[in-house]
Amino acid sequence: MRLLLSRSASHFLANLSTLCLLSNQHTTLVNGKAPVKEMFIFIGKRKVGLLKKLTELTVLCGIPACAIIYSDYSEEPEVWPNRREAHAILDRLRRLPRAKQTKHMLDQGDFVHQMIGKLERELERERRKNSLIELGLVAFHNDLNDADYSEELSVAARLLEQRIKAVTERIESSIRMSVFADEI
């Protein structure tokens, strides 16, 4: 399944896909196959949830969207919101250049790789924060003589310099804005 996403919708669907991947819904297997009744209930709940999220996406983000759901249990695919609107949305997509058509498309593998990259960046940021906190605790307890913390100190110095520079730029910017406002 491929989804066409805009930047505003990707965060919304990140939560949806995470919920789908981490879902606790399980069916009991009988001879390697789920019982038909339980399978209908399971598919029905997933379909209702997907269509609800798609409705929220179209309403909240103002993104035209459609869904075509194929099932082994039905000869005709289910089309949401209706066939006419789905054809209009798909025609609009086909008229776009190929690069724009696929720019924000993700399949499940792409989405998982994107989420892994995001989580790795967050993990690295938290590790840096923790090392700075640890360095602060060591400095607080005057244990700097016991070990070599030169690398950590240089990283901390660079981070402090970056923060001082950012604060200085903000101060200068606000001073320029206030002088500009006074001139008007």
PDB file of C-alpha atoms in Angstrom:
ATOM      1  CA  MET A   1       0.000   0.000   0.000  1.00  0.00           C
ATOM      2  CA  ARG A   2       1.350   3.440  -0.904  1.00  0.00           C
ATOM      3  CA  LEU A   3       0.234   6.683   0.687  1.00  0.00           C
ATOM      4  CA  LEU A   4       0.563  10.166  -0.769  1.00  0.00           C
ATOM      5  CA  LEU A   5       1.599  12.458   2.050  1.00  0.00           C
ATOM      6  CA  SER A   6       2.208  16.141   2.404  1.00  0.00           C
ATOM      7  CA  ARG A   7       4.626  17.462   5.012  1.00  0.00           C
ATOM      8  CA  SER A   8       1.753  18.441   7.306  1.00  0.00           C
ATOM      9  CA  ALA A   9       0.199  15.019   6.998  1.00  0.00           C
ATOM     10  CA  SER A  10       3.342  12.956   7.560  1.00  0.00           C
ATOM     11  CA  HIS A  11       3.417  13.681  11.309  1.00  0.00           C
ATOM     12  CA  PHE A  12      -0.293  12.842  11.575  1.00  0.00           C
ATOM     13  CA  LEU A  13       0.210   9.538   9.775  1.00  0.00           C
ATOM     14  CA  ALA A  14       3.344   8.781  11.809  1.00  0.00           C
ATOM     15  CA  ASN A  15       1.107   8.332  14.830  1.00  0.00           C
ATOM     16  CA  LEU A  16      -1.403   6.321  12.783  1.00  0.00           C
ATOM     17  CA  SER A  17       1.226   3.962  11.384  1.00  0.00           C
ATOM     18  CA  THR A  18       2.866   3.569  14.763  1.00  0.00           C
ATOM     19  CA  LEU A  19      -0.510   2.608  16.190  1.00  0.00           C
ATOM     20  CA  CYS A  20      -1.062   0.130  13.371  1.00  0.00           C
ATOM     21  CA  LEU A  21       2.394  -1.402  13.844  1.00  0.00           C
ATOM     22  CA  LEU A  22       2.105  -1.586  17.631  1.00  0.00           C
ATOM     23  CA  SER A  23      -1.503  -2.754  17.657  1.00  0.00           C
ATOM     24  CA  ASN A  24      -2.362  -5.358  20.280  1.00  0.00           C
ATOM     25  CA  GLN A  25      -5.124  -6.913  18.206  1.00  0.00           C
ATOM     26  CA  HIS A  26      -4.490 -10.613  17.786  1.00  0.00           C
ATOM     27  CA  THR A  27      -6.604 -13.374  16.326  1.00  0.00           C
ATOM     28  CA  THR A  28      -6.526 -17.001  17.320  1.00  0.00           C
ATOM     29  CA  LEU A  29      -5.155 -19.290  14.649  1.00  0.00           C
ATOM     30  CA  VAL A  30      -6.894 -22.557  13.865  1.00  0.00           C
ATOM     31  CA  ASN A  31      -4.901 -24.837  11.542  1.00  0.00           C
ATOM     32  CA  GLY A  32      -2.760 -21.856  10.526  1.00  0.00           C
ATOM     33  CA  LYS A  33      -5.753 -19.703   9.561  1.00  0.00           C
ATOM     34  CA  ALA A  34      -7.830 -17.248  11.558  1.00  0.00           C
ATOM     35  CA  PRO A  35     -11.509 -18.145  11.897  1.00  0.00           C
ATOM     36  CA  VAL A  36     -13.577 -16.329   9.267  1.00  0.00           C
ATOM     37  CA  LYS A  37     -15.832 -14.541  11.775  1.00  0.00           C
ATOM     38  CA  GLU A  38     -12.878 -13.193  13.788  1.00  0.00           C
ATOM     39  CA  MET A  39     -11.132 -12.186  10.564  1.00  0.00           C
ATOM     40  CA  PHE A  40     -14.208 -10.194   9.424  1.00  0.00           C
ATOM     41  CA  ILE A  41     -14.339  -8.414  12.787  1.00  0.00           C
ATOM     42  CA  PHE A  42     -10.597  -7.701  12.730  1.00  0.00           C
ATOM     43  CA  ILE A  43     -10.643  -6.372   9.156  1.00  0.00           C
ATOM     44  CA  GLY A  44     -13.787  -4.366   9.836  1.00  0.00           C
ATOM     45  CA  LYS A  45     -12.258  -2.645  12.870  1.00  0.00           C
ATOM     46  CA  ARG A  46      -9.046  -1.857  11.014  1.00  0.00           C
ATOM     47  CA  LYS A  47     -11.005  -0.512   8.038  1.00  0.00           C
ATOM     48  CA  VAL A  48     -13.200   1.691  10.234  1.00  0.00           C
ATOM     49  CA  GLY A  49     -10.130   3.021  12.048  1.00  0.00           C
ATOM     50  CA  LEU A  50      -8.301   3.717   8.779  1.00  0.00           C
ATOM     51  CA  LEU A  51     -11.275   5.526   7.254  1.00  0.00           C
ATOM     52  CA  LYS A  52     -11.753   7.560  10.437  1.00  0.00           C
ATOM     53  CA  LYS A  53      -8.097   8.666  10.349  1.00  0.00           C
ATOM     54  CA  LEU A  54      -8.397   9.448   6.632  1.00  0.00           C
ATOM     55  CA  THR A  55     -11.487  11.572   7.312  1.00  0.00           C
ATOM     56  CA  GLU A  56      -9.648  13.442  10.061  1.00  0.00           C
ATOM     57  CA  LEU A  57      -6.697  13.982   7.730  1.00  0.00           C
ATOM     58  CA  THR A  58      -8.872  15.466   4.999  1.00  0.00           C
ATOM     59  CA  VAL A  59     -10.807  17.690   7.407  1.00  0.00           C
ATOM     60  CA  LEU A  60      -7.970  18.880   9.657  1.00  0.00           C
ATOM     61  CA  CYS A  61      -5.235  19.269   7.051  1.00  0.00           C
ATOM     62  CA  GLY A  62      -7.425  20.125   4.064  1.00  0.00           C
ATOM     63  CA  ILE A  63      -5.779  17.430   1.962  1.00  0.00           C
ATOM     64  CA  PRO A  64      -7.802  15.750  -0.771  1.00  0.00           C
ATOM     65  CA  ALA A  65      -7.584  12.006  -0.179  1.00  0.00           C
ATOM     66  CA  CYS A  66      -9.273   8.805  -1.195  1.00  0.00           C
ATOM     67  CA  ALA A  67      -9.041   5.147  -0.306  1.00  0.00           C
ATOM     68  CA  ILE A  68      -9.606   2.051  -2.396  1.00  0.00           C
ATOM     69  CA  ILE A  69      -9.881  -1.040  -0.228  1.00  0.00           C
ATOM     70  CA  TYR A  70      -9.650  -4.481  -1.791  1.00  0.00           C
ATOM     71  CA  SER A  71     -10.716  -7.532   0.142  1.00  0.00           C
ATOM     72  CA  ASP A  72     -10.605 -11.270  -0.405  1.00  0.00           C
ATOM     73  CA  TYR A  73     -14.136 -11.385   0.961  1.00  0.00           C
ATOM     74  CA  SER A  74     -15.682  -8.966  -1.534  1.00  0.00           C
ATOM     75  CA  GLU A  75     -15.625  -8.928  -5.332  1.00  0.00           C
ATOM     76  CA  GLU A  76     -15.890  -5.123  -5.628  1.00  0.00           C
ATOM     77  CA  PRO A  77     -13.383  -2.804  -3.952  1.00  0.00           C
ATOM     78  CA  GLU A  78     -14.727  -0.367  -1.395  1.00  0.00           C
ATOM     79  CA  VAL A  79     -14.064   3.238  -2.428  1.00  0.00           C
ATOM     80  CA  TRP A  80     -13.964   6.147  -0.001  1.00  0.00           C
ATOM     81  CA  PRO A  81     -15.415   8.821  -0.031  1.00  0.00           C
ATOM     82  CA  ASN A  82     -17.102   7.801  -3.318  1.00  0.00           C
ATOM     83  CA  ARG A  83     -16.091   6.695  -6.808  1.00  0.00           C
ATOM     84  CA  ARG A  84     -16.567  10.125  -8.431  1.00  0.00           C
ATOM     85  CA  GLU A  85     -14.347  11.941  -5.907  1.00  0.00           C
ATOM     86  CA  ALA A  86     -11.770   9.149  -5.955  1.00  0.00           C
ATOM     87  CA  HIS A  87     -11.545   9.379  -9.770  1.00  0.00           C
ATOM     88  CA  ALA A  88     -11.146  13.165  -9.551  1.00  0.00           C
ATOM     89  CA  ILE A  89      -8.353  12.868  -6.957  1.00  0.00           C
ATOM     90  CA  LEU A  90      -6.537  10.143  -8.907  1.00  0.00           C
ATOM     91  CA  ASP A  91      -6.866  12.112 -12.182  1.00  0.00           C
ATOM     92  CA  ARG A  92      -5.400  15.157 -10.443  1.00  0.00           C
ATOM     93  CA  LEU A  93      -2.514  12.998  -9.193  1.00  0.00           C
ATOM     94  CA  ARG A  94      -1.897  11.537 -12.678  1.00  0.00           C
ATOM     95  CA  ARG A  95      -1.714  15.042 -14.207  1.00  0.00           C
ATOM     96  CA  LEU A  96       1.181  15.986 -11.913  1.00  0.00           C
ATOM     97  CA  PRO A  97       4.755  15.442 -13.129  1.00  0.00           C
ATOM     98  CA  ARG A  98       6.225  12.114 -12.037  1.00  0.00           C
ATOM     99  CA  ALA A  99       8.645  13.785  -9.598  1.00  0.00           C
ATOM    100  CA  LYS A 100       5.797  15.552  -7.782  1.00  0.00           C
ATOM    101  CA  GLN A 101       3.654  12.407  -7.785  1.00  0.00           C
ATOM    102  CA  THR A 102       6.220  10.427  -5.840  1.00  0.00           C
ATOM    103  CA  LYS A 103       7.819  13.206  -3.769  1.00  0.00           C
ATOM    104  CA  HIS A 104       5.879  12.481  -0.586  1.00  0.00           C
ATOM    105  CA  MET A 105       4.872   8.875  -1.232  1.00  0.00           C
ATOM    106  CA  LEU A 106       5.863   6.358   1.405  1.00  0.00           C
ATOM    107  CA  ASP A 107       5.347   2.656   1.585  1.00  0.00           C
ATOM    108  CA  GLN A 108       5.612   0.888   4.901  1.00  0.00           C
ATOM    109  CA  GLY A 109       9.331   0.184   4.444  1.00  0.00           C
ATOM    110  CA  ASP A 110      10.112   3.819   3.631  1.00  0.00           C
ATOM    111  CA  PHE A 111       8.045   4.947   6.588  1.00  0.00           C
ATOM    112  CA  VAL A 112       9.830   2.568   8.963  1.00  0.00           C
ATOM    113  CA  HIS A 113      13.257   3.754   7.698  1.00  0.00           C
ATOM    114  CA  GLN A 114      12.167   7.363   8.158  1.00  0.00           C
ATOM    115  CA  MET A 115      10.979   6.678  11.713  1.00  0.00           C
ATOM    116  CA  ILE A 116      14.192   4.783  12.558  1.00  0.00           C
ATOM    117  CA  GLY A 117      16.281   7.728  11.340  1.00  0.00           C
ATOM    118  CA  LYS A 118      14.202  10.157  13.387  1.00  0.00           C
ATOM    119  CA  LEU A 119      14.497   7.998  16.502  1.00  0.00           C
ATOM    120  CA  GLU A 120      18.274   7.622  16.008  1.00  0.00           C
ATOM    121  CA  ARG A 121      18.641  11.424  15.830  1.00  0.00           C
ATOM    122  CA  GLU A 122      16.540  11.801  18.989  1.00  0.00           C
ATOM    123  CA  LEU A 123      18.639   9.141  20.737  1.00  0.00           C
ATOM    124  CA  GLU A 124      21.869  10.929  19.824  1.00  0.00           C
ATOM    125  CA  ARG A 125      20.450  14.241  21.084  1.00  0.00           C
ATOM    126  CA  GLU A 126      19.462  12.614  24.395  1.00  0.00           C
ATOM    127  CA  ARG A 127      22.895  11.006  24.724  1.00  0.00           C
ATOM    128  CA  ARG A 128      24.545  14.406  24.279  1.00  0.00           C
ATOM    129  CA  LYS A 129      22.193  15.894  26.890  1.00  0.00           C
ATOM    130  CA  ASN A 130      22.965  13.086  29.317  1.00  0.00           C
ATOM    131  CA  SER A 131      26.718  13.478  28.882  1.00  0.00           C
ATOM    132  CA  LEU A 132      26.421  17.197  29.605  1.00  0.00           C
ATOM    133  CA  ILE A 133      24.315  16.502  32.682  1.00  0.00           C
ATOM    134  CA  GLU A 134      26.849  13.901  33.824  1.00  0.00           C
ATOM    135  CA  LEU A 135      29.668  16.379  33.253  1.00  0.00           C
ATOM    136  CA  GLY A 136      27.780  18.955  35.290  1.00  0.00           C
ATOM    137  CA  LEU A 137      27.320  16.477  38.126  1.00  0.00           C
ATOM    138  CA  VAL A 138      30.992  15.560  38.053  1.00  0.00           C
ATOM    139  CA  ALA A 139      31.977  19.231  38.133  1.00  0.00           C
ATOM    140  CA  PHE A 140      29.510  19.863  40.953  1.00  0.00           C
ATOM    141  CA  HIS A 141      31.104  17.143  43.065  1.00  0.00           C
ATOM    142  CA  ASN A 142      34.644  18.377  42.245  1.00  0.00           C
ATOM    143  CA  ASP A 143      35.660  15.027  40.780  1.00  0.00           C
ATOM    144  CA  LEU A 144      37.415  16.584  37.769  1.00  0.00           C
ATOM    145  CA  ASN A 145      40.848  15.521  39.061  1.00  0.00           C
ATOM    146  CA  ASP A 146      39.963  11.803  39.039  1.00  0.00           C
ATOM    147  CA  ALA A 147      39.520  11.346  35.287  1.00  0.00           C
ATOM    148  CA  ASP A 148      40.246  12.923  31.909  1.00  0.00           C
ATOM    149  CA  TYR A 149      37.173  14.879  30.798  1.00  0.00           C
ATOM    150  CA  SER A 150      38.917  16.998  28.137  1.00  0.00           C
ATOM    151  CA  GLU A 151      36.768  15.711  25.263  1.00  0.00           C
ATOM    152  CA  GLU A 152      33.533  16.231  27.179  1.00  0.00           C
ATOM    153  CA  LEU A 153      34.669  19.691  28.268  1.00  0.00           C
ATOM    154  CA  SER A 154      35.473  20.706  24.698  1.00  0.00           C
ATOM    155  CA  VAL A 155      32.031  19.485  23.537  1.00  0.00           C
ATOM    156  CA  ALA A 156      30.397  21.397  26.369  1.00  0.00           C
ATOM    157  CA  ALA A 157      32.399  24.515  25.477  1.00  0.00           C
ATOM    158  CA  ARG A 158      31.305  24.291  21.836  1.00  0.00           C
ATOM    159  CA  LEU A 159      27.658  23.867  22.828  1.00  0.00           C
ATOM    160  CA  LEU A 160      27.883  26.816  25.199  1.00  0.00           C
ATOM    161  CA  GLU A 161      29.484  28.940  22.475  1.00  0.00           C
ATOM    162  CA  GLN A 162      26.665  28.016  20.068  1.00  0.00           C
ATOM    163  CA  ARG A 163      24.016  28.902  22.638  1.00  0.00           C
ATOM    164  CA  ILE A 164      25.731  32.199  23.513  1.00  0.00           C
ATOM    165  CA  LYS A 165      25.915  33.060  19.811  1.00  0.00           C
ATOM    166  CA  ALA A 166      22.212  32.235  19.311  1.00  0.00           C
ATOM    167  CA  VAL A 167      21.202  34.359  22.328  1.00  0.00           C
ATOM    168  CA  THR A 168      23.405  37.242  21.150  1.00  0.00           C
ATOM    169  CA  GLU A 169      21.806  37.065  17.683  1.00  0.00           C
ATOM    170  CA  ARG A 170      18.329  37.130  19.214  1.00  0.00           C
ATOM    171  CA  ILE A 171      19.225  40.145  21.354  1.00  0.00           C
ATOM    172  CA  GLU A 172      20.672  41.989  18.356  1.00  0.00           C
ATOM    173  CA  SER A 173      17.651  41.096  16.250  1.00  0.00           C
ATOM    174  CA  SER A 174      15.217  42.347  18.883  1.00  0.00           C
ATOM    175  CA  ILE A 175      17.244  45.582  19.240  1.00  0.00           C
ATOM    176  CA  ARG A 176      17.143  46.084  15.469  1.00  0.00           C
ATOM    177  CA  MET A 177      13.389  45.407  15.437  1.00  0.00           C
ATOM    178  CA  SER A 178      12.765  47.890  18.259  1.00  0.00           C
ATOM    179  CA  VAL A 179      14.891  50.567  16.505  1.00  0.00           C
ATOM    180  CA  PHE A 180      13.027  49.875  13.254  1.00  0.00           C
ATOM    181  CA  ALA A 181       9.673  50.116  15.065  1.00  0.00           C
ATOM    182  CA  ASP A 182      10.723  53.419  16.639  1.00  0.00           C
ATOM    183  CA  GLU A 183      11.614  54.818  13.216  1.00  0.00           C
ATOM    184  CA  ILE A 184       8.182  53.987  11.853  1.00  0.00           C
TER     185      ILE A 184
END
